[in-house]
mmCIF file of C-alpha atoms in Angstrom:
data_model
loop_
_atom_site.group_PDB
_atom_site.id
_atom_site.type_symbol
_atom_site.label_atom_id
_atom_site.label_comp_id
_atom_site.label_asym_id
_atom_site.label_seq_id
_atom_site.Cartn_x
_atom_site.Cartn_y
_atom_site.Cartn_z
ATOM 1 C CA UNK A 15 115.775 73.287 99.010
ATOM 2 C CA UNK A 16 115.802 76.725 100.057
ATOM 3 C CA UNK A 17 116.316 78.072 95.838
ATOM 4 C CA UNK A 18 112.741 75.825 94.877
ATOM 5 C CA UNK A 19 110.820 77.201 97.959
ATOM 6 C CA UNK A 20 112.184 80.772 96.525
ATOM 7 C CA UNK A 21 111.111 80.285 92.978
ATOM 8 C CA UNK A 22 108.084 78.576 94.389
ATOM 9 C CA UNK A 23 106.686 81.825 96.099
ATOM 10 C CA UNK A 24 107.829 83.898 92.891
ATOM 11 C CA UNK A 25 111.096 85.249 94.424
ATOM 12 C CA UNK A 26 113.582 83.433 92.558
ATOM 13 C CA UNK A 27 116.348 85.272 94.372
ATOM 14 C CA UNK A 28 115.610 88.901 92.388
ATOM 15 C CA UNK A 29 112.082 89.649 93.409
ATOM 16 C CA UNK A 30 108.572 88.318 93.064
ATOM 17 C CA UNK A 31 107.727 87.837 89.500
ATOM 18 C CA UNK A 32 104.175 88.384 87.246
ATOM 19 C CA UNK A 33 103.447 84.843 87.984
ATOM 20 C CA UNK A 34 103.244 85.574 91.697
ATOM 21 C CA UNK A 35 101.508 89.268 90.843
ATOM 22 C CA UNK A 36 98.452 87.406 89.274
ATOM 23 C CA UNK A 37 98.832 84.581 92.237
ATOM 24 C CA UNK A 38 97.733 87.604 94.745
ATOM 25 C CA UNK A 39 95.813 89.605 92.312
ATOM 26 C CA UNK A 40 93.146 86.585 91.935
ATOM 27 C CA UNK A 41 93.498 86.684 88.289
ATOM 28 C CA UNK A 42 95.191 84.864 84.811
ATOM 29 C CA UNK A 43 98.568 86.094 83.924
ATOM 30 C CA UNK A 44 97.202 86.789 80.278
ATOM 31 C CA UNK A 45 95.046 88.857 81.339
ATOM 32 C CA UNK A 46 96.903 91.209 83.274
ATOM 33 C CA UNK A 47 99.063 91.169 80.321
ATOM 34 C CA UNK A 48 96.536 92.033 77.919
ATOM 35 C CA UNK A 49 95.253 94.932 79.996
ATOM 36 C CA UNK A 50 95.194 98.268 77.772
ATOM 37 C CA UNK A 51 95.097 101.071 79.920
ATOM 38 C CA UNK A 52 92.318 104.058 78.937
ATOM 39 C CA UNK A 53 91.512 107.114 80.471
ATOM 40 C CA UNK A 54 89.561 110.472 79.839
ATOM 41 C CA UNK A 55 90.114 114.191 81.320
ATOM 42 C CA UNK A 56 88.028 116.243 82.594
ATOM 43 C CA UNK A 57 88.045 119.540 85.366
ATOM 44 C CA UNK A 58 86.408 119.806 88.483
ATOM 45 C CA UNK A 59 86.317 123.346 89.932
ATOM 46 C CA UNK A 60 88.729 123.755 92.955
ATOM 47 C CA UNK A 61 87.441 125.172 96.141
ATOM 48 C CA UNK A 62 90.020 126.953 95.949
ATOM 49 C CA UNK A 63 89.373 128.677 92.833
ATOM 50 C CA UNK A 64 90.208 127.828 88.982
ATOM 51 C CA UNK A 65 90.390 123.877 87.885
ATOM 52 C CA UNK A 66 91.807 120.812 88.784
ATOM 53 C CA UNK A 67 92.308 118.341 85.665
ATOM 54 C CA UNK A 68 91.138 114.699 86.430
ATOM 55 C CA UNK A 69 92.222 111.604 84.756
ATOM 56 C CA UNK A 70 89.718 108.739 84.797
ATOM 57 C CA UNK A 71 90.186 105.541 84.156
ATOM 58 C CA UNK A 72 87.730 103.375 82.039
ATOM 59 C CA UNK A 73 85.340 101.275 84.214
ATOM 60 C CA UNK A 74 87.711 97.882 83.524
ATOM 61 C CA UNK A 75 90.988 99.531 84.294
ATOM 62 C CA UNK A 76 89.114 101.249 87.654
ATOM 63 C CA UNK A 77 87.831 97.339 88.845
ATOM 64 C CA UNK A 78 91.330 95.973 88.327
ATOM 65 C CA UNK A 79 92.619 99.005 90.154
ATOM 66 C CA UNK A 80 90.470 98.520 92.840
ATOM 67 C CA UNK A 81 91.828 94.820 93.134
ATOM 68 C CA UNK A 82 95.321 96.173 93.160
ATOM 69 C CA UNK A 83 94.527 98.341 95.980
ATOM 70 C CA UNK A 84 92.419 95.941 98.034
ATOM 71 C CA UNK A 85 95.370 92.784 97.699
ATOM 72 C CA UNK A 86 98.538 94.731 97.253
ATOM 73 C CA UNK A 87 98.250 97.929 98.290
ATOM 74 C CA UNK A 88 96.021 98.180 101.411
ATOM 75 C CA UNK A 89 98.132 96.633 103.997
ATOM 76 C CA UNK A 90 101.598 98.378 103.278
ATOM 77 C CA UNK A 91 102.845 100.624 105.801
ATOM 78 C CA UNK A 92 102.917 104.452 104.822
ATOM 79 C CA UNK A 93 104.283 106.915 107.173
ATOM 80 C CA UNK A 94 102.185 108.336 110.275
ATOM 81 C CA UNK A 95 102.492 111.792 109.193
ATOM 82 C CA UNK A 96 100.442 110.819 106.290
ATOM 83 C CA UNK A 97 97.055 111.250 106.673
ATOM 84 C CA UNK A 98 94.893 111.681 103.640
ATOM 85 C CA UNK A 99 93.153 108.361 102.208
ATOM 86 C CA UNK A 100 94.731 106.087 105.346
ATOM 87 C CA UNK A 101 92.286 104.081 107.269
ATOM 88 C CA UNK A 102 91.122 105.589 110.570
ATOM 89 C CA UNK A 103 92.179 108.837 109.520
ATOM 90 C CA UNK A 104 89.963 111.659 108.000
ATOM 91 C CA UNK A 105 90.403 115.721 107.579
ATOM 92 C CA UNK A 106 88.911 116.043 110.838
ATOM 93 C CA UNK A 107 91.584 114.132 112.336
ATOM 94 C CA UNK A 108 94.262 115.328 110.480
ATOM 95 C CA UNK A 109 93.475 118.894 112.021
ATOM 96 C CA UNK A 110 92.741 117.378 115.565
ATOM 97 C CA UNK A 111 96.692 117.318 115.563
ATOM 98 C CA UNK A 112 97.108 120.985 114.884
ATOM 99 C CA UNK A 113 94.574 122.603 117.553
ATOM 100 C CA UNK A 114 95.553 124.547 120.700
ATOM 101 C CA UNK A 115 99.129 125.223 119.263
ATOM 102 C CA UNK A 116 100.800 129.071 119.301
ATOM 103 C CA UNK A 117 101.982 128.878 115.187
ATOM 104 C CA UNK A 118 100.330 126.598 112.472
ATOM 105 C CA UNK A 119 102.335 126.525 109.311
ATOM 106 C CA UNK A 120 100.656 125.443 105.993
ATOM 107 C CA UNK A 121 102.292 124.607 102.800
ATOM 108 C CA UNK A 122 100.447 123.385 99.611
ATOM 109 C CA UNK A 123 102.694 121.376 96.814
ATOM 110 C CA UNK A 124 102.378 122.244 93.513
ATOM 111 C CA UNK A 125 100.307 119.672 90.672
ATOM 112 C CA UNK A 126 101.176 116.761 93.195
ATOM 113 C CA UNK A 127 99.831 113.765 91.786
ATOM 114 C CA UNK A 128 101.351 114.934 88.621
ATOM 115 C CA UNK A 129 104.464 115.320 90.030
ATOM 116 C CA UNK A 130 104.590 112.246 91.256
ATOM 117 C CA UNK A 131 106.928 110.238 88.693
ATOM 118 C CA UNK A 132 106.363 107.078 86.851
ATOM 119 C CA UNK A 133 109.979 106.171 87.764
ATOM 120 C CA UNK A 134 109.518 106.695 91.747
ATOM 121 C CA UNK A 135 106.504 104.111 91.294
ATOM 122 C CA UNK A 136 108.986 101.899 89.512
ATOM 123 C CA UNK A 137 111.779 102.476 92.700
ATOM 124 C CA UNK A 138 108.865 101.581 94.911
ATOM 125 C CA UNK A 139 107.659 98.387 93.319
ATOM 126 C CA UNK A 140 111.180 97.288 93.452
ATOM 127 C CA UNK A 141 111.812 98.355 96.816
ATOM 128 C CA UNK A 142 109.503 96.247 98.057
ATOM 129 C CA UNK A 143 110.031 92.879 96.420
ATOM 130 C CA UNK A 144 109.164 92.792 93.085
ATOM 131 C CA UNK A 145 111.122 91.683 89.915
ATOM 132 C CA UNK A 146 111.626 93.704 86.847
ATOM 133 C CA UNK A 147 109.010 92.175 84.677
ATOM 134 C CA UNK A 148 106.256 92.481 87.528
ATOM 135 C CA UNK A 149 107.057 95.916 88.299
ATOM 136 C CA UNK A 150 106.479 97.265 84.636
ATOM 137 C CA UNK A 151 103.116 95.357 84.469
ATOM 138 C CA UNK A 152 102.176 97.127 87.817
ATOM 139 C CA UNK A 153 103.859 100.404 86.757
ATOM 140 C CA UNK A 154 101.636 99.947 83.163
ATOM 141 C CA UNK A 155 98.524 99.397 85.242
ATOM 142 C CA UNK A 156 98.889 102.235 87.872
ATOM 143 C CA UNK A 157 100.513 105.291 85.944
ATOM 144 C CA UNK A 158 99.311 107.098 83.091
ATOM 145 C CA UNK A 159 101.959 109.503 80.626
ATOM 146 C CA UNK A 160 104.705 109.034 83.400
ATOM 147 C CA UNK A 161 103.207 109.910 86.297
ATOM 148 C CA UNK A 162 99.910 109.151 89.065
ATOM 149 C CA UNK A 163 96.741 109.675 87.160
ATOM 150 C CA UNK A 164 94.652 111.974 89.777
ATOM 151 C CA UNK A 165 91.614 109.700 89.480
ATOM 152 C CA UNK A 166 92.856 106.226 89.212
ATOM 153 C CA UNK A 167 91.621 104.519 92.881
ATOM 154 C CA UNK A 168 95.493 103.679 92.792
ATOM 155 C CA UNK A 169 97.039 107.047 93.078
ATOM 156 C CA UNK A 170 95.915 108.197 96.554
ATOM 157 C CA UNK A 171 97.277 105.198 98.369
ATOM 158 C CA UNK A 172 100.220 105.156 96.478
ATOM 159 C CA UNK A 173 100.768 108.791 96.508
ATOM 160 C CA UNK A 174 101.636 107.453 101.169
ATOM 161 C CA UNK A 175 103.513 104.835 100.043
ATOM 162 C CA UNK A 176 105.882 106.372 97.358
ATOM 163 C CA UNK A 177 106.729 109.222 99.801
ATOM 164 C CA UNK A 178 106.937 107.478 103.033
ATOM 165 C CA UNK A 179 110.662 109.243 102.780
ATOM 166 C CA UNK A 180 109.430 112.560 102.236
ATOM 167 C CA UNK A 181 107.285 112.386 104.915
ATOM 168 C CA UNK A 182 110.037 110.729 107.335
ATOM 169 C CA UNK A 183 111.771 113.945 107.065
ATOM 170 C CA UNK A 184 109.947 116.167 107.142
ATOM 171 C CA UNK A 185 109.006 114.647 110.187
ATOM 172 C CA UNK A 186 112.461 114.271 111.987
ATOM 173 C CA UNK A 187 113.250 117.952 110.643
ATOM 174 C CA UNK A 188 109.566 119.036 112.699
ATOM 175 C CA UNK A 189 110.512 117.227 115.888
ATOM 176 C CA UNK A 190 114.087 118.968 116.407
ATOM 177 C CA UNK A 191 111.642 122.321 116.418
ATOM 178 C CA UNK A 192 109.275 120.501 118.605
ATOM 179 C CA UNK A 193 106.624 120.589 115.601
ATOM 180 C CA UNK A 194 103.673 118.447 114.740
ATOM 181 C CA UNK A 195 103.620 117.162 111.091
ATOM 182 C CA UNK A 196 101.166 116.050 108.949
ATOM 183 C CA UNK A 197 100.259 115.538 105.240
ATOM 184 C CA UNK A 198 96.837 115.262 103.920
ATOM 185 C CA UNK A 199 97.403 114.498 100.011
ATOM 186 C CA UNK A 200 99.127 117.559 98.809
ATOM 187 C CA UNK A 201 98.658 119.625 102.416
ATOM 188 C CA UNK A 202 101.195 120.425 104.552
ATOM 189 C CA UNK A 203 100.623 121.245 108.484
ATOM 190 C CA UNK A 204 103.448 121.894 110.756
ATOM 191 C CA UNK A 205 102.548 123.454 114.254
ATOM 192 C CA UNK A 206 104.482 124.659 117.128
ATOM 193 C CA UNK A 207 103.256 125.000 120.665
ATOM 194 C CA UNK A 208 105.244 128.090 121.486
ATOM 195 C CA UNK A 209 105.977 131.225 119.056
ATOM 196 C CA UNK A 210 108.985 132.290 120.771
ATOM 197 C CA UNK A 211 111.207 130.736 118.143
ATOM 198 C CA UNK A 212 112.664 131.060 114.508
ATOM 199 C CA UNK A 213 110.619 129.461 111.757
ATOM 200 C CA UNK A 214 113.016 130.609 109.330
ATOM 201 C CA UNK A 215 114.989 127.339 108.986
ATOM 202 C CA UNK A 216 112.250 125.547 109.693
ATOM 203 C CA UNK A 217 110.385 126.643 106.591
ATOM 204 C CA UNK A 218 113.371 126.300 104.522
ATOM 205 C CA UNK A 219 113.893 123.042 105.283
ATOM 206 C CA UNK A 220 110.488 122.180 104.129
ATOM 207 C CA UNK A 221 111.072 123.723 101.007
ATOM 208 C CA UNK A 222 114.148 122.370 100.562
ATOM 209 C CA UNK A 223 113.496 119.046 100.954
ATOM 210 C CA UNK A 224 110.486 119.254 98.943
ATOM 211 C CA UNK A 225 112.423 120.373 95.943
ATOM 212 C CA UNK A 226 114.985 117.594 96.689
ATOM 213 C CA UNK A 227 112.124 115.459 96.434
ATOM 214 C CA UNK A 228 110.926 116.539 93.244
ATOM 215 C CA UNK A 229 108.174 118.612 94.324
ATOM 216 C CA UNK A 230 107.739 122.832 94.556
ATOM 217 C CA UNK A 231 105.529 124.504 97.425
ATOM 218 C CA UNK A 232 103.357 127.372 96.545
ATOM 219 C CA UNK A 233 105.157 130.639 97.762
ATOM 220 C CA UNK A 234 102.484 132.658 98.199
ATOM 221 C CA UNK A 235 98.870 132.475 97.995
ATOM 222 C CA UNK A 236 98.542 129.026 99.536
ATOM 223 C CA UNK A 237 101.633 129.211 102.087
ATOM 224 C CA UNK A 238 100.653 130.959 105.501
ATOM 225 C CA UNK A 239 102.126 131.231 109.094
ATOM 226 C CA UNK A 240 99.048 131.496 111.154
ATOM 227 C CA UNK A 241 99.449 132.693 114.988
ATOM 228 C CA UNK A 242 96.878 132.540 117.821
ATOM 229 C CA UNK A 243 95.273 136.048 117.020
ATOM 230 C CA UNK A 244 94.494 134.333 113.133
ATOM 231 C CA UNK A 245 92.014 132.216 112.339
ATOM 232 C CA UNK A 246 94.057 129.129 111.768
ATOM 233 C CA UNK A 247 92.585 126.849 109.273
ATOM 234 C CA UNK A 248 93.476 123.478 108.852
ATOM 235 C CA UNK A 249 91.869 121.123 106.194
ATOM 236 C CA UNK A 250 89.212 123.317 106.072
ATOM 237 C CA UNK A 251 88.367 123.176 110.075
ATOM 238 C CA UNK A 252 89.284 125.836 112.850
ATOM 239 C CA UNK A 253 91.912 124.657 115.638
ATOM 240 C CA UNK A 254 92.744 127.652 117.616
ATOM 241 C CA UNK A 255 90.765 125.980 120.645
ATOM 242 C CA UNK A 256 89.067 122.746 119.459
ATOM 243 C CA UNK A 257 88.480 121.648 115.821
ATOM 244 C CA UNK A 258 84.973 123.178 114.744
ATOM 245 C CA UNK A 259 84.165 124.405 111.156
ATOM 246 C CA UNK A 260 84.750 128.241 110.704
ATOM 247 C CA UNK A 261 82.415 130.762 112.079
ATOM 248 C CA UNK A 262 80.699 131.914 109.695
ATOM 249 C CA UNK A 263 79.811 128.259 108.268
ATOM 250 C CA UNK A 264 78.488 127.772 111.596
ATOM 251 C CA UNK A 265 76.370 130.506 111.559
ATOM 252 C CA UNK A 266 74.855 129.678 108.417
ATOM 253 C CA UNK A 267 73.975 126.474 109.546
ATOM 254 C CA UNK A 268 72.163 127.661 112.857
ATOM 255 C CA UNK A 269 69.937 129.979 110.466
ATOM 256 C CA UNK A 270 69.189 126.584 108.557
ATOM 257 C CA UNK A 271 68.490 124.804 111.579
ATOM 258 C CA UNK A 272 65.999 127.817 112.956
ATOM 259 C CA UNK A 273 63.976 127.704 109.384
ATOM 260 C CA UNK A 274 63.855 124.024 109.576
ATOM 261 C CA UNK A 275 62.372 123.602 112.683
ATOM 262 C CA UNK A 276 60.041 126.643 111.580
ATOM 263 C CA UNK A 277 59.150 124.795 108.023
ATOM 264 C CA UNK A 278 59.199 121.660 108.405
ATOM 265 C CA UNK A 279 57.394 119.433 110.907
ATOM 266 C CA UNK A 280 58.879 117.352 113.929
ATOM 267 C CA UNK A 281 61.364 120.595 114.419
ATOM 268 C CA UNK A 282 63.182 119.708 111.643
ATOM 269 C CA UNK A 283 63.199 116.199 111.744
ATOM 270 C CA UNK A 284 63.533 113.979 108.942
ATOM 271 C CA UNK A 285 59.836 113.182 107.115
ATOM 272 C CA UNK A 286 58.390 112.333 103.936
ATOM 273 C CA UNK A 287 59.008 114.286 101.228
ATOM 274 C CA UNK A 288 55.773 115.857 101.294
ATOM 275 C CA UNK A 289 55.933 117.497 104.658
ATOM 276 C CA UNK A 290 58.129 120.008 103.785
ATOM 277 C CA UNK A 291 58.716 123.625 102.333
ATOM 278 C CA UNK A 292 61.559 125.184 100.493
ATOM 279 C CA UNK A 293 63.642 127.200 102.740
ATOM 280 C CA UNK A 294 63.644 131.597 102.081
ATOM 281 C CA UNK A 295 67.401 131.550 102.668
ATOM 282 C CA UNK A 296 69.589 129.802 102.137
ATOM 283 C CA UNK A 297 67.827 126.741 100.239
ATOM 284 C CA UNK A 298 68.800 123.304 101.057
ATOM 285 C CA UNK A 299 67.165 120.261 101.341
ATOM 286 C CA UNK A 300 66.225 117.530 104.576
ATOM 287 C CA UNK A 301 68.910 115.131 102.812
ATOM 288 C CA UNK A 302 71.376 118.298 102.628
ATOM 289 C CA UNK A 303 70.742 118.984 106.002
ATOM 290 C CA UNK A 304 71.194 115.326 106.862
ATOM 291 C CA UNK A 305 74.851 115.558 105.508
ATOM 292 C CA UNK A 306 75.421 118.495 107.336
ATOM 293 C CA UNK A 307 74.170 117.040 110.558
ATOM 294 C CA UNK A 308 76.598 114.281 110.029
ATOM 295 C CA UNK A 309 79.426 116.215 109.459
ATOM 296 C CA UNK A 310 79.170 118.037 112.686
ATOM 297 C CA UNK A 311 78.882 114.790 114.873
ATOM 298 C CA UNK A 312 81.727 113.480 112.841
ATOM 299 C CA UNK A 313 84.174 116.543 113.829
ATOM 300 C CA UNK A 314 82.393 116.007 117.783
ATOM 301 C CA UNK A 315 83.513 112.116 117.183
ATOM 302 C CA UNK A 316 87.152 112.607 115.711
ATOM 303 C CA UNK A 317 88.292 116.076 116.429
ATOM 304 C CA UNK A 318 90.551 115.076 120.058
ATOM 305 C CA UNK A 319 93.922 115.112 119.491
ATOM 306 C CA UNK A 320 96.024 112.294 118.546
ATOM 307 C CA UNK A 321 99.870 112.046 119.158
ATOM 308 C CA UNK A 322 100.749 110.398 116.230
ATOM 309 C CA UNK A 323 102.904 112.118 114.217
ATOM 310 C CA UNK A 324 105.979 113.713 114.732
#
């Protein structure tokens, strides 16, 4: 009784099997089957300076993707530490963690979705229930040349789930210093309320268990140690006091605010098209000021501190 109800959900004793994968998916076997998976390249400019290499996939692969996320990836559990591309969380929240503390400790992993291996995604699949033959028809629809494709709507969430033991780690390694930990995609935060201790071990241990987890940190220009006299930056946000973007941003924006309320009508209120003026310096537009607008209420909104993460 207990071996039909098994094969009857797809376990059969060895894992859930493609039958059961198109069962949740929505979708015919065959056609999963007959998927063949196409992407193109391309660079965006980093913010950071230089390019970062995208792989698309075609607009098919990207739907069925997006059903893969949506009805088998969207409810598994990745680790609280983790908090790029995670419901409720956001880089304003992710540095909301990090303010007020005396050290803030940033590491940066080298090509991470790259690094992250075809054969890892195959470990997870199986980890988590599913057969041989199901987990190379996921593996074939997710991964691209052996590893995440940095593009696919896949990789982010999977990039949490695949390294809920990195993260676990790091994590116990950052509470026996009394450390907050988080990851935002390939960003690493670690902050400690006092800086009368040594960070020595505690940075090697992030290394080291990055490299035992197949990835390399950046040694130099995107590693710092940032202490209450720096400016410590975190997802692109200040946190010495309270999460705000950086100074000079925020100047910038007051001097757009002033001209708008100068140029435009309604002091700088949002109005036909019609209504207003270019600004002298610097140029943006009511819609660009919109977004700008929204951003700051969103960092008012989300940027309190949440004890989540060890």
């Amino acid at each position: 009784m207990i071996g039909w109800l098994l094969n009857l959900l797809g376990f059969a004793g060895k894992g859930y099997g493609p039958d059961e994968l198109a069962r949740r998916l929505d979708l015919p076997l065959e056609r999963l089957e007959a998927v063949q998976p196409k992407y193109r390249e391309f660079t965006i400019p980093k913010r950071s300076g230089g390019r970062r290499r995208i792989t698309a996939p075609d607009k098919k692969l990207k739907q069925l993707q997006r059903r893969i996320l949506r009805r088998l990836l969207a409810r598994l559990r990745a680790h609280p530490g983790a908090t790029g591309f995670e419901r409720g969380q956001s880089f304003v929240t992710n540095a909301a963690r990090h303010q007020g503390q005396a050290i803030v400790i940033r590491f940066d992993i080298v090509d991470f979705f790259p690094s992250i291996s075809e054969d890892r995604v195959k470990k997870y699949f199986r980890r988590i229930g599913w057969n041989r033959k199901a987990t190379r028809l996921l593996v074939r629809l997710v991964t691209w040349q052996g590893s995440l494709p940095q593009g696919a709507p896949t990789s982010p969430r999977l990039s949490n789930l695949v390294n809920y033991r990195l993260d676990g780690r790091i994590s116990v390694l950052a509470k026996h210093f009394d450390a907050v930990y988080t990851r935002y995609a390939d960003d690493i935060t670690l902050s400690l309320p006092t800086d009368q201790c040594n960070i020595r071990p505690l940075i090697g241990g992030v290394i080291a268990i990055l490299r035992d987890e197949g990835y390399a940190a950046h040694q130099r220009k995107k590693f710092s140690v940032l202490r209450r006299h720096h400016r410590q930056k975190v997802t692109g946000l200040v946190v010495n006091d309270r999460v705000q973007l950086p100074r000079q941003t925020r100047r910038w924006l007051r001097a757009v605010e002033d001209r708008a309320r100068h140029y435009w009508p309604e002091a700088g209120t949002m109005s036909s098209s019609e209504d207003w003026r270019p600004l002298k310096y610097p140029t943006i537009t009511k819609a660009q000021l919109d977004g700008w607008r929204a951003l700051v209420q969103m960092i008012e909104q989300q940027g309190q501190p949440r004890d989540e993460a060890g």
